[in-house]
mmCIF file of C-alpha atoms and ligand atoms in Angstrom:
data_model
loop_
_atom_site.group_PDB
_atom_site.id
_atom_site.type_symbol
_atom_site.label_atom_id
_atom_site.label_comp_id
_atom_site.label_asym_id
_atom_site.label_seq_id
_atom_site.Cartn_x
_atom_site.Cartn_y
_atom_site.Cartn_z
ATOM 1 C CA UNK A 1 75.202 141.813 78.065
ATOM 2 C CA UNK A 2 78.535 141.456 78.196
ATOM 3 C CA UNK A 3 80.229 140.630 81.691
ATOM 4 C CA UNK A 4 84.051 141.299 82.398
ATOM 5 C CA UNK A 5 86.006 138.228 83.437
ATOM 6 C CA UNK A 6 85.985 140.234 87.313
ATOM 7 C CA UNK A 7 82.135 139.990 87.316
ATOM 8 C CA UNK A 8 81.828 137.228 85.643
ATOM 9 C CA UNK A 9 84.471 135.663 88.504
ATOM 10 C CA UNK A 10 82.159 137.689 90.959
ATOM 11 C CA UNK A 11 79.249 135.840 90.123
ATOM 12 C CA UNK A 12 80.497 132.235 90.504
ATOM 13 C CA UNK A 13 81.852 133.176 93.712
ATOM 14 C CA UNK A 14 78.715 134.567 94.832
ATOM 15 C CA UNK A 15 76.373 131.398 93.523
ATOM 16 C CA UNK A 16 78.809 128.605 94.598
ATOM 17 C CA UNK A 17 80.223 128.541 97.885
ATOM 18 C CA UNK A 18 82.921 125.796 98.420
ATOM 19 C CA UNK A 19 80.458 123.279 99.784
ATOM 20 C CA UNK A 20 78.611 123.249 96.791
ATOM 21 C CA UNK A 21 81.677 122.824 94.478
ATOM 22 C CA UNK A 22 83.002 120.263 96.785
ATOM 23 C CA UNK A 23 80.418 118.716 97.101
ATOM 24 C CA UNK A 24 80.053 118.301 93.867
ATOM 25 C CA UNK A 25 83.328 116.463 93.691
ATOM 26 C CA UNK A 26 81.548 113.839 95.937
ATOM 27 C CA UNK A 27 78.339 113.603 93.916
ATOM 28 C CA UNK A 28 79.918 112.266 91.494
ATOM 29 C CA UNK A 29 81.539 109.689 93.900
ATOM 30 C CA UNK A 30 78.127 109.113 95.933
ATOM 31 C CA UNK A 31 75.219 110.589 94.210
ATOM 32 C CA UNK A 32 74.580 112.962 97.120
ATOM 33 C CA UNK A 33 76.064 116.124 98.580
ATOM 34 C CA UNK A 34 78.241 115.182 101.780
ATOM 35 C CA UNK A 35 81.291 116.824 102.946
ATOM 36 C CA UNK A 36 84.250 115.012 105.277
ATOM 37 C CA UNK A 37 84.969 115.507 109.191
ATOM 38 C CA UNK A 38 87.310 114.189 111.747
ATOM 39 C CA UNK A 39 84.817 112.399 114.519
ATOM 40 C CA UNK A 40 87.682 113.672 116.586
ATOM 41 C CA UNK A 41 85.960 116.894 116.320
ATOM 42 C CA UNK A 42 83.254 115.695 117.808
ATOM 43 C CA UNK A 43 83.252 116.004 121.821
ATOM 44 C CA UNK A 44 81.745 113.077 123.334
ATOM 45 C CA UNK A 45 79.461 114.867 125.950
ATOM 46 C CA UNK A 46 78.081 117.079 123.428
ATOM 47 C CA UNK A 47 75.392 116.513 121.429
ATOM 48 C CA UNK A 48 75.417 116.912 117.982
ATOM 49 C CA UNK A 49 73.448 119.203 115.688
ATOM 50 C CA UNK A 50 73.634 117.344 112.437
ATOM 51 C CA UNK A 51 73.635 113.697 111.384
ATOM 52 C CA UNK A 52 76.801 112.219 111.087
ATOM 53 C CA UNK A 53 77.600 109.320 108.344
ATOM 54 C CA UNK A 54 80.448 106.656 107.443
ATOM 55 C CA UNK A 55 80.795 105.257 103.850
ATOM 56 C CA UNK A 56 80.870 101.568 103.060
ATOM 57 C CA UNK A 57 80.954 100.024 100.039
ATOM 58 C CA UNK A 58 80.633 103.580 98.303
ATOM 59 C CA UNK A 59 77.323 104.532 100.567
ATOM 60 C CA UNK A 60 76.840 106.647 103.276
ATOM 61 C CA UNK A 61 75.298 104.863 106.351
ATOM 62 C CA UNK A 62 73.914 106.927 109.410
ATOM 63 C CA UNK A 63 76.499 106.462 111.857
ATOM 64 C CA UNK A 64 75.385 109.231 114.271
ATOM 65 C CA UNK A 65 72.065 110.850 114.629
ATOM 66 C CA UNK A 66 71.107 114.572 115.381
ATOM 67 C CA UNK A 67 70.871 115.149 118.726
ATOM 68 C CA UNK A 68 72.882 112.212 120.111
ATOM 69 C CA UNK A 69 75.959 111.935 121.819
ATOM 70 C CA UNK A 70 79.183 110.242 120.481
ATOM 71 C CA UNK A 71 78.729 107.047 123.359
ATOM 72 C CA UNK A 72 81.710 104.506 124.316
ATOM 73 C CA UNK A 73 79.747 101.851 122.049
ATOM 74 C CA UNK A 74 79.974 104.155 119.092
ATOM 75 C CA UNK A 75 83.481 104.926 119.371
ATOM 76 C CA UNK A 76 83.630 100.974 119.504
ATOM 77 C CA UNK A 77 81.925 100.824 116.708
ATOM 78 C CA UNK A 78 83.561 103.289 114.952
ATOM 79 C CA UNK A 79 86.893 101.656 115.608
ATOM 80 C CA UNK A 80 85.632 98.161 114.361
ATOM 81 C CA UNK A 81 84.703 100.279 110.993
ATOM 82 C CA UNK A 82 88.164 100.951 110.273
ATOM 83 C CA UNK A 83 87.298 104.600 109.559
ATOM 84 C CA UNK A 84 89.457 107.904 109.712
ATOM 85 C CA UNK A 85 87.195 110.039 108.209
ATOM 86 C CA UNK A 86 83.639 110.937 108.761
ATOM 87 C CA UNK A 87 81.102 112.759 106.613
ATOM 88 C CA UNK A 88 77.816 115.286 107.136
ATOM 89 C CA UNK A 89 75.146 116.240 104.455
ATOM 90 C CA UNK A 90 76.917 119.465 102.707
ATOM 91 C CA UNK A 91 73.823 121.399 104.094
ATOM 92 C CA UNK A 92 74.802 120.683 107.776
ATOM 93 C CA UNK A 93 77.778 123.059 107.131
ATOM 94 C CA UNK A 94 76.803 125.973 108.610
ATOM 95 C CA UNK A 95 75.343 124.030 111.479
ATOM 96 C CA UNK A 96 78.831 122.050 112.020
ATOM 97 C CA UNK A 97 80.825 124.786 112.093
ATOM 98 C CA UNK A 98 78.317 126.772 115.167
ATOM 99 C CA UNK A 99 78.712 123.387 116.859
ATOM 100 C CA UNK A 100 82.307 123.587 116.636
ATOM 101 C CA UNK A 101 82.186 127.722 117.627
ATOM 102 C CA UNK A 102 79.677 126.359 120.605
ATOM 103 C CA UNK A 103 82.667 123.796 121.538
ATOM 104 C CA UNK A 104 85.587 126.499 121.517
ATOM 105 C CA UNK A 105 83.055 128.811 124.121
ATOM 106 C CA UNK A 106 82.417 126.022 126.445
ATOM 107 C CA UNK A 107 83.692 126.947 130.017
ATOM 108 C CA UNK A 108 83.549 123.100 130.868
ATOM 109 C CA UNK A 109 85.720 121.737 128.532
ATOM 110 C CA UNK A 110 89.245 121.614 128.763
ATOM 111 C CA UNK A 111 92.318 124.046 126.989
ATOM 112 C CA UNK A 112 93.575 120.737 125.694
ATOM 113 C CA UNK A 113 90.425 119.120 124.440
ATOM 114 C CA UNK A 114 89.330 122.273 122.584
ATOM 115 C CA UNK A 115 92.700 122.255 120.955
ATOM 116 C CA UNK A 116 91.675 118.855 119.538
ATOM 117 C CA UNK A 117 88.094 120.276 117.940
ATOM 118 C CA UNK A 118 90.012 123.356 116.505
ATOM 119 C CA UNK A 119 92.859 121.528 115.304
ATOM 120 C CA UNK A 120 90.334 118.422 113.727
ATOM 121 C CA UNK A 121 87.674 120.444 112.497
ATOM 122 C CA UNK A 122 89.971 122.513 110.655
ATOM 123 C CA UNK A 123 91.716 119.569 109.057
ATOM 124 C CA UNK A 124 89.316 119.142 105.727
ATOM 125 C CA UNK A 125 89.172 122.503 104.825
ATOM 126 C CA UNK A 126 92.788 123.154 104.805
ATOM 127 C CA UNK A 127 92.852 119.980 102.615
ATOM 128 C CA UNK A 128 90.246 121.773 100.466
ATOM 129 C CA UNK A 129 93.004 124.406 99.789
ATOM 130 C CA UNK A 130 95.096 121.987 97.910
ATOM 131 C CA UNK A 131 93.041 119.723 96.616
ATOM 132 C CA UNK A 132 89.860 121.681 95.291
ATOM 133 C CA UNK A 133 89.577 122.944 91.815
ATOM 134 C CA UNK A 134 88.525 126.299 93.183
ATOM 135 C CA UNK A 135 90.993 127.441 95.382
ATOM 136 C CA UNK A 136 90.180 131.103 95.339
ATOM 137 C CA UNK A 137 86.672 129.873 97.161
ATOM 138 C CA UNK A 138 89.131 127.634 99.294
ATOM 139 C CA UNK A 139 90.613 130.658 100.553
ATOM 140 C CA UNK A 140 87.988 132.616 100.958
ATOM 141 C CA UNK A 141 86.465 129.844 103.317
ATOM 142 C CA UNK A 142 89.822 129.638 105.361
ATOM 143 C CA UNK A 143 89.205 132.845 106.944
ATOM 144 C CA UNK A 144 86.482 131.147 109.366
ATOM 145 C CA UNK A 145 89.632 128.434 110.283
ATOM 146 C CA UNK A 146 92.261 131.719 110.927
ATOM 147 C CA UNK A 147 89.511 133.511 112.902
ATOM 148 C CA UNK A 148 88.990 130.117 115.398
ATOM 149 C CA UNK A 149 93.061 129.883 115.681
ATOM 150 C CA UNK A 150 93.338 133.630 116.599
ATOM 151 C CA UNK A 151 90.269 133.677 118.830
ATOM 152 C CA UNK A 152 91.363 130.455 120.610
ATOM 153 C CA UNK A 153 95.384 131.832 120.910
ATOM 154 C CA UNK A 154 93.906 135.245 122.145
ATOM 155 C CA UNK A 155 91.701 133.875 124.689
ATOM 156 C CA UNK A 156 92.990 131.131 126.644
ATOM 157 C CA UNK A 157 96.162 130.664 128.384
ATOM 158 C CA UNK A 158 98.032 127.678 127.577
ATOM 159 C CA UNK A 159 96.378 127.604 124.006
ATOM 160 C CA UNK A 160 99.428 128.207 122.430
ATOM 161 C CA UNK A 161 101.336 125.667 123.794
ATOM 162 C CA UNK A 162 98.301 122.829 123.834
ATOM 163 C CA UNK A 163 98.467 123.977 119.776
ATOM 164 C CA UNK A 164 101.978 123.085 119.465
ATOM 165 C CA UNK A 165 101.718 119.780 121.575
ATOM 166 C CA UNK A 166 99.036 118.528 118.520
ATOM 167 C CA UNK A 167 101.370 119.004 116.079
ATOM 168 C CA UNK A 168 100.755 116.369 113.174
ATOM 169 C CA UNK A 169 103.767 113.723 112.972
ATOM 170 C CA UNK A 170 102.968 113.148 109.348
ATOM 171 C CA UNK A 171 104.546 116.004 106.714
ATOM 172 C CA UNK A 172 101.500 116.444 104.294
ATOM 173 C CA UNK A 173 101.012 119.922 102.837
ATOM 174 C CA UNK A 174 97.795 120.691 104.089
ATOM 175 C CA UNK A 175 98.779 119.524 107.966
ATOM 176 C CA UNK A 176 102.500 121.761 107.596
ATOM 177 C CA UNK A 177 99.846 125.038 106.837
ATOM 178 C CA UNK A 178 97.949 124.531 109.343
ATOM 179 C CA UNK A 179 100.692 123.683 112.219
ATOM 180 C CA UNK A 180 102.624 127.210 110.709
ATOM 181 C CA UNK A 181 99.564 128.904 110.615
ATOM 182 C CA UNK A 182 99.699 128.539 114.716
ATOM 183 C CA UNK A 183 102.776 128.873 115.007
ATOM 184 C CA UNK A 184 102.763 131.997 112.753
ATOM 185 C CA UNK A 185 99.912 133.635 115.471
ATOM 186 C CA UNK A 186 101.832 132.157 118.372
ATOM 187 C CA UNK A 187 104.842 133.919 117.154
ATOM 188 C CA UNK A 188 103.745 137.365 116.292
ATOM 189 C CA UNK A 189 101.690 137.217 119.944
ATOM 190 C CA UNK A 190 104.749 136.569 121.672
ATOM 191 C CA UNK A 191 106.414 139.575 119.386
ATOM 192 C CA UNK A 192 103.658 141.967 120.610
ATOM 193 C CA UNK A 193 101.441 141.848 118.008
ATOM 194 C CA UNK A 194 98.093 141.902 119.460
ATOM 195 C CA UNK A 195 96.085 144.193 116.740
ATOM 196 C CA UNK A 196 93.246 141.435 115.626
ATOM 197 C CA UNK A 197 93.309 142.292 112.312
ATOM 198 C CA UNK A 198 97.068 141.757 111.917
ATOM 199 C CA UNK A 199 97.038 138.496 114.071
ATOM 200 C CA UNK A 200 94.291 136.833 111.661
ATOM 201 C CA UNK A 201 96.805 138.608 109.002
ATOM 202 C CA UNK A 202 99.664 136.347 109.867
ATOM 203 C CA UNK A 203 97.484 133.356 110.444
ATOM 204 C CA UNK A 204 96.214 133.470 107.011
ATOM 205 C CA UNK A 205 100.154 133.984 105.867
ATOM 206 C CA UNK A 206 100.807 130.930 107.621
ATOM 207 C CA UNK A 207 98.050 128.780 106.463
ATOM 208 C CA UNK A 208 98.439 129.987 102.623
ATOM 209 C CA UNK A 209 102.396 130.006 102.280
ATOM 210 C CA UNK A 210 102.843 127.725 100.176
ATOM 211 C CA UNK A 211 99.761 127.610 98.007
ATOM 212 C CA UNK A 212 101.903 127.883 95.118
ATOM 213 C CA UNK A 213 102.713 124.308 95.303
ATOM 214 C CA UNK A 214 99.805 123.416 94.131
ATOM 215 C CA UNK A 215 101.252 124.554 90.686
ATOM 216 C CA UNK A 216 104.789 122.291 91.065
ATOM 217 C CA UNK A 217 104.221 119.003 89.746
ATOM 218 C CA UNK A 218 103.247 116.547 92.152
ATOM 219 C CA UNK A 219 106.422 114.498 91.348
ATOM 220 C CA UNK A 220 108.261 117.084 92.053
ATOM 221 C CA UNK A 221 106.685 117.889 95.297
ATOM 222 C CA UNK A 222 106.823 114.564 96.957
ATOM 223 C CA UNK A 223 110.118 112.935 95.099
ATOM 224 C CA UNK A 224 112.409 111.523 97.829
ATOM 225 C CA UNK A 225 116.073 112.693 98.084
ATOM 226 C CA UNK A 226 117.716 115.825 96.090
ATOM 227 C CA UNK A 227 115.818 117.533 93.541
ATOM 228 C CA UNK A 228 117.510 117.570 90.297
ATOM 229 C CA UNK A 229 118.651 121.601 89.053
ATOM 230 C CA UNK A 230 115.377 121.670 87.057
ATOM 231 C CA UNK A 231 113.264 120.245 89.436
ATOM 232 C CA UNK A 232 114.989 122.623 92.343
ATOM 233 C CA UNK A 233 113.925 125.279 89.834
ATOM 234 C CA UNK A 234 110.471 124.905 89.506
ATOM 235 C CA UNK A 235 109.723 124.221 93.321
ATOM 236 C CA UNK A 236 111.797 127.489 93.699
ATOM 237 C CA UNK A 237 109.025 129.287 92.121
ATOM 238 C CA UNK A 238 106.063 128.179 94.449
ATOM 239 C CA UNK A 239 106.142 132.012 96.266
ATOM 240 C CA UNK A 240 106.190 133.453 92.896
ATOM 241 C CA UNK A 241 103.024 130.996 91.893
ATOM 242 C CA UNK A 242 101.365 131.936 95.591
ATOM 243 C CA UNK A 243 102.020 135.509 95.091
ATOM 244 C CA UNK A 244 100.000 135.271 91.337
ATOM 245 C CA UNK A 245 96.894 133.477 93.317
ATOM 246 C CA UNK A 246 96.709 135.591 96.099
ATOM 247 C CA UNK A 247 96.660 138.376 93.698
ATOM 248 C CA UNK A 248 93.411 137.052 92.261
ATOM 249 C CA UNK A 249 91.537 137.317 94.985
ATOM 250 C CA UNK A 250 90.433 140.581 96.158
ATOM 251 C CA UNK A 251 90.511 140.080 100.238
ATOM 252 C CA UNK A 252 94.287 138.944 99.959
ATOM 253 C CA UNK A 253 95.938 141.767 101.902
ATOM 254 C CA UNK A 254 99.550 143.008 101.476
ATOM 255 C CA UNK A 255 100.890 141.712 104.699
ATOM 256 C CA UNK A 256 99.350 137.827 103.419
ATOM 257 C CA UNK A 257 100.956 138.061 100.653
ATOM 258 C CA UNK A 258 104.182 138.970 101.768
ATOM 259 C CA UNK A 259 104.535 135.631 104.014
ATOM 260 C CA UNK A 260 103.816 134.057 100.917
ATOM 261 C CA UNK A 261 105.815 135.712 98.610
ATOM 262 C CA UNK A 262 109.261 136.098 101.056
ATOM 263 C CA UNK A 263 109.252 132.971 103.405
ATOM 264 C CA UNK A 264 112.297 132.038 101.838
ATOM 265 C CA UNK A 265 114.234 135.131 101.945
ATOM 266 C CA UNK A 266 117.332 134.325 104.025
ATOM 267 C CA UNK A 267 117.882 136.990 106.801
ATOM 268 C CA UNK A 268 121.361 137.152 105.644
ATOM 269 C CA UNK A 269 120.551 136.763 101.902
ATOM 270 C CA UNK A 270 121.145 134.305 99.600
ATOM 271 C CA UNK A 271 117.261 133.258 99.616
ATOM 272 C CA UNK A 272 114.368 133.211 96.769
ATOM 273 C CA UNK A 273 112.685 134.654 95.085
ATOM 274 C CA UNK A 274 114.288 138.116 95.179
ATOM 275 C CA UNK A 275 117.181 137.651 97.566
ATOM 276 C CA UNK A 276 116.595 140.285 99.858
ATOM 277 C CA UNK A 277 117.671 140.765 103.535
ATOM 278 C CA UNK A 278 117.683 141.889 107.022
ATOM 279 C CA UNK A 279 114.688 144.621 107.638
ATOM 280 C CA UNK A 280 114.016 144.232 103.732
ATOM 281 C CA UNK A 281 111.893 141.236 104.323
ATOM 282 C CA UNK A 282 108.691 141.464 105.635
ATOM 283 C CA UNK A 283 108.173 141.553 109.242
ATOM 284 C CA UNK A 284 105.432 138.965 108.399
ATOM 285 C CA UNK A 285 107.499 136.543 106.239
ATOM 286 C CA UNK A 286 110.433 136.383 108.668
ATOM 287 C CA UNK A 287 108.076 135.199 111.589
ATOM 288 C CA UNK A 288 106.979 133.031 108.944
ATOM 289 C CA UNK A 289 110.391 131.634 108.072
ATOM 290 C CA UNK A 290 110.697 130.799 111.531
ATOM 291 C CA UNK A 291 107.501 128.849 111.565
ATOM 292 C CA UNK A 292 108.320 127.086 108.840
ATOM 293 C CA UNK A 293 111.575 126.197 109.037
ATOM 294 C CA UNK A 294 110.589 124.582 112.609
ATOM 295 C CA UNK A 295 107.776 122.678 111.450
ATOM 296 C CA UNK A 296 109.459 120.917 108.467
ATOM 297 C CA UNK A 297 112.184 120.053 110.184
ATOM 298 C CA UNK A 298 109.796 118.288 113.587
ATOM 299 C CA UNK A 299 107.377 116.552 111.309
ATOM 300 C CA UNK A 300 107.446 113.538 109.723
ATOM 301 C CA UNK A 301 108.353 112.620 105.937
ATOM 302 C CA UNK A 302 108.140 109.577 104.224
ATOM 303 C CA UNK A 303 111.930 109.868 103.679
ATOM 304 C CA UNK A 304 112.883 111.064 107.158
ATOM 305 C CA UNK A 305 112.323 110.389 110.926
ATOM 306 C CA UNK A 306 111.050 113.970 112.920
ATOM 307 C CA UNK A 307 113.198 115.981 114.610
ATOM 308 C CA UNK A 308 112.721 116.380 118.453
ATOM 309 C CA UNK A 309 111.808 119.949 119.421
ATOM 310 C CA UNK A 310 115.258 120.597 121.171
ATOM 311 C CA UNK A 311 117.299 119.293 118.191
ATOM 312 C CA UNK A 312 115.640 121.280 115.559
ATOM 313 C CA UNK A 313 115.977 124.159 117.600
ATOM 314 C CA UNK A 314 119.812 123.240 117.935
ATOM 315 C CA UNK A 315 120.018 122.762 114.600
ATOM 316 C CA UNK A 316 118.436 125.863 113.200
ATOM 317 C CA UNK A 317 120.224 128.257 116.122
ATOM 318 C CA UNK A 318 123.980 126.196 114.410
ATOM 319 C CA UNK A 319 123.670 125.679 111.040
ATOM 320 C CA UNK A 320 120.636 127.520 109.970
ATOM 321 C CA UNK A 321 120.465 130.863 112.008
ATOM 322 C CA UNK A 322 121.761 133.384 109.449
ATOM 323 C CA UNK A 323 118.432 132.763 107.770
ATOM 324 C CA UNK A 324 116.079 133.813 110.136
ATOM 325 C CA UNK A 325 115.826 137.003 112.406
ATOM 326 C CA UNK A 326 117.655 136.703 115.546
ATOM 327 C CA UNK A 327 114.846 138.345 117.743
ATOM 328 C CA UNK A 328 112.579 136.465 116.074
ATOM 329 C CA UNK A 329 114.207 132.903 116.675
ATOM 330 C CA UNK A 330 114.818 133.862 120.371
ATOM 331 C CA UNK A 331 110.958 133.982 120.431
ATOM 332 C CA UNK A 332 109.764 130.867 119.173
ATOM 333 C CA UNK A 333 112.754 129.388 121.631
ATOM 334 C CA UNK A 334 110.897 130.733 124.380
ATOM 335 C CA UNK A 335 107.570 130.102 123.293
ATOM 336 C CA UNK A 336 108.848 126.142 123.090
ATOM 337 C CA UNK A 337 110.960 126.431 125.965
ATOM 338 C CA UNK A 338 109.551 129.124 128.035
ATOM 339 C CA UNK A 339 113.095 130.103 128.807
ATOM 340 C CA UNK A 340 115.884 132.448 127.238
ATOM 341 C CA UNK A 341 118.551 131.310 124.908
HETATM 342 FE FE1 LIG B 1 107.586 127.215 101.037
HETATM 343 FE FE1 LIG B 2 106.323 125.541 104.050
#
């Protein structure tokens, strides 16, 4: 029988989910199926659903069992083990990411400490984006981490701004997606967008704009100082790269790939890859812009100190404004700010 490279791609996806192909990955490493977590994900008054392990010495040790609570001893201990990143059996998925849902629905907890579970739990599967083999099952999977953003910016008051206050110090490209992927939603709320569908639209724009860099070479991506003019070149293509993946993958919608494709299309020209401007650009990609533009310039690199929020904002309203929307900037002002320009 023969199968058309569609079905064939069809079936794969269907048989595999990520888990299973990254969790292959690490049964190589450690002859069993786990997958990694931030304990910081974990709330300390609520039990766990799953066991919870740390590896030593290329093992996995029981660290935390079902059903018990993450105690002062065992964040002691946890500290004493030197570790930064946890791991559950690949089957406890599904049952980590309901404890996670459970967390976000919790009356008791605070705005502020469910900003810490969304923003932690998220953390390896944006990694899984760029660092997977599969990323079209990467994506796929990222539409659970959009739909927790959106549902937590919709609902609570003061999510948006408890979102922006956990934004990662450290410029790495899975942590810059996920930070514009907030701000992206944060933005288009405060724009009026409140049509679900379009919020989780620009969330997923956020969190996959620069997927094409997984296709610039990696010494390329993280050299320090100026690029040289072929270098500059290649890392200039990463929205046409992002546009060809997103086009592989049949629930990529117009509107996602357009933050992709024009986040850096200058509002008054002069940007790439097409050069367009003004109302030309997508509605999407210039909240997008925005987003990103503030985020790379307030986060850490290993060449460069962060910007405070008040200088990057200075600096992108005096030397940078012509490239974004003016309505558009005036919003994330506000949204940082809470007051007019
Ligand atoms: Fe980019
Ligand atoms: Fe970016």
């Amino acid at each position: 029988m023969y199968l058309s490279p569609e079905t064939y791609y069809a079936i794969i996806v269907l048989c595999f989910d990520s888990q299973s192909i990254h969790g292959k990955l690490l049964n190589i490493m450690a002859g069993e199926d786990y997958i990694k977590i931030r304990i910081n994900s974990i709330h300390q008054t609520i039990a766990t659903t799953f066991d919870v392990f740390v590896q030593l010495n290329n093992r996995h040790v029981l660290y935390l069992r079902a059903g018990a609570t993450l105690t002062k001893e065992k964040v002691e201990k946890f500290e004493k083990l030197n570790a930064d990143v946890f791991y559950i059996k690949s089957d406890d998925r599904q049952n980590y990411k309901d404890y996670v849902h459970d967390c976000l629905n919790r009356g008791e907890l605070k705005t502020k400490e469910k900003a810490i579970i969304l923003k932690e739990s998220t953390f390896s599967l944006v990694e899984e984006l760029f660092e997977t083999p599969d990323v079209q099952v990467a994506m796929n999977e990222s539409r659970d981490v959009v739909n927790n953003i959106v549902d937590f910016l919709q609902t609570e008051d003061e999510a948006v701004t408890q979102m922006i206050g956990l934004s990662s110090h450290d410029f790495y490209t899975y942590n810059h997606s996920l930070d514009v992927s907030i701000y992206c939603v944060g933005l288009a709320q405060k724009l009026g967008y409140n049509d679900e569908k379009e919020l989780q639209e620009i969330g997923m724009g956020g969190l996959l704009h620069d997927i094409g860099k997984r296709y610039v070479r990696t010494e390329v991506i993280t050299k320090k100082g100026g690029l040289d003019e072929d270098e500059w070149e290649e890392m200039k293509q990463h929205p046409v790269f992002g546009l060809k993946v997103l086009s592989e993958n049949a629930n990529m919608t117009d509107n996602i790939k357009a933050c992709c494709f024009e986040h850096h299309e200058n509002f008054s020209g002069g940007g790439y890859p097409r050069d367009l401007t003004g109302q030309d650009i997508h509605p999407m990609a210039r909240i997008c812009a925005v987003a990103d533009c503030y985020d790379a310039l307030t986060t850490k690199r290993s060449y460069s100190e962060p910007m405070s929020p008040s200088a990057a904002l200075s600096l992108m309203k005096d030397r940078l404004h012509k490239k974004f929307d003016p309505d558009f900037f005036k919003a994330m002002h506000e949204i940082l700010f809470k007051m007019e320009l």
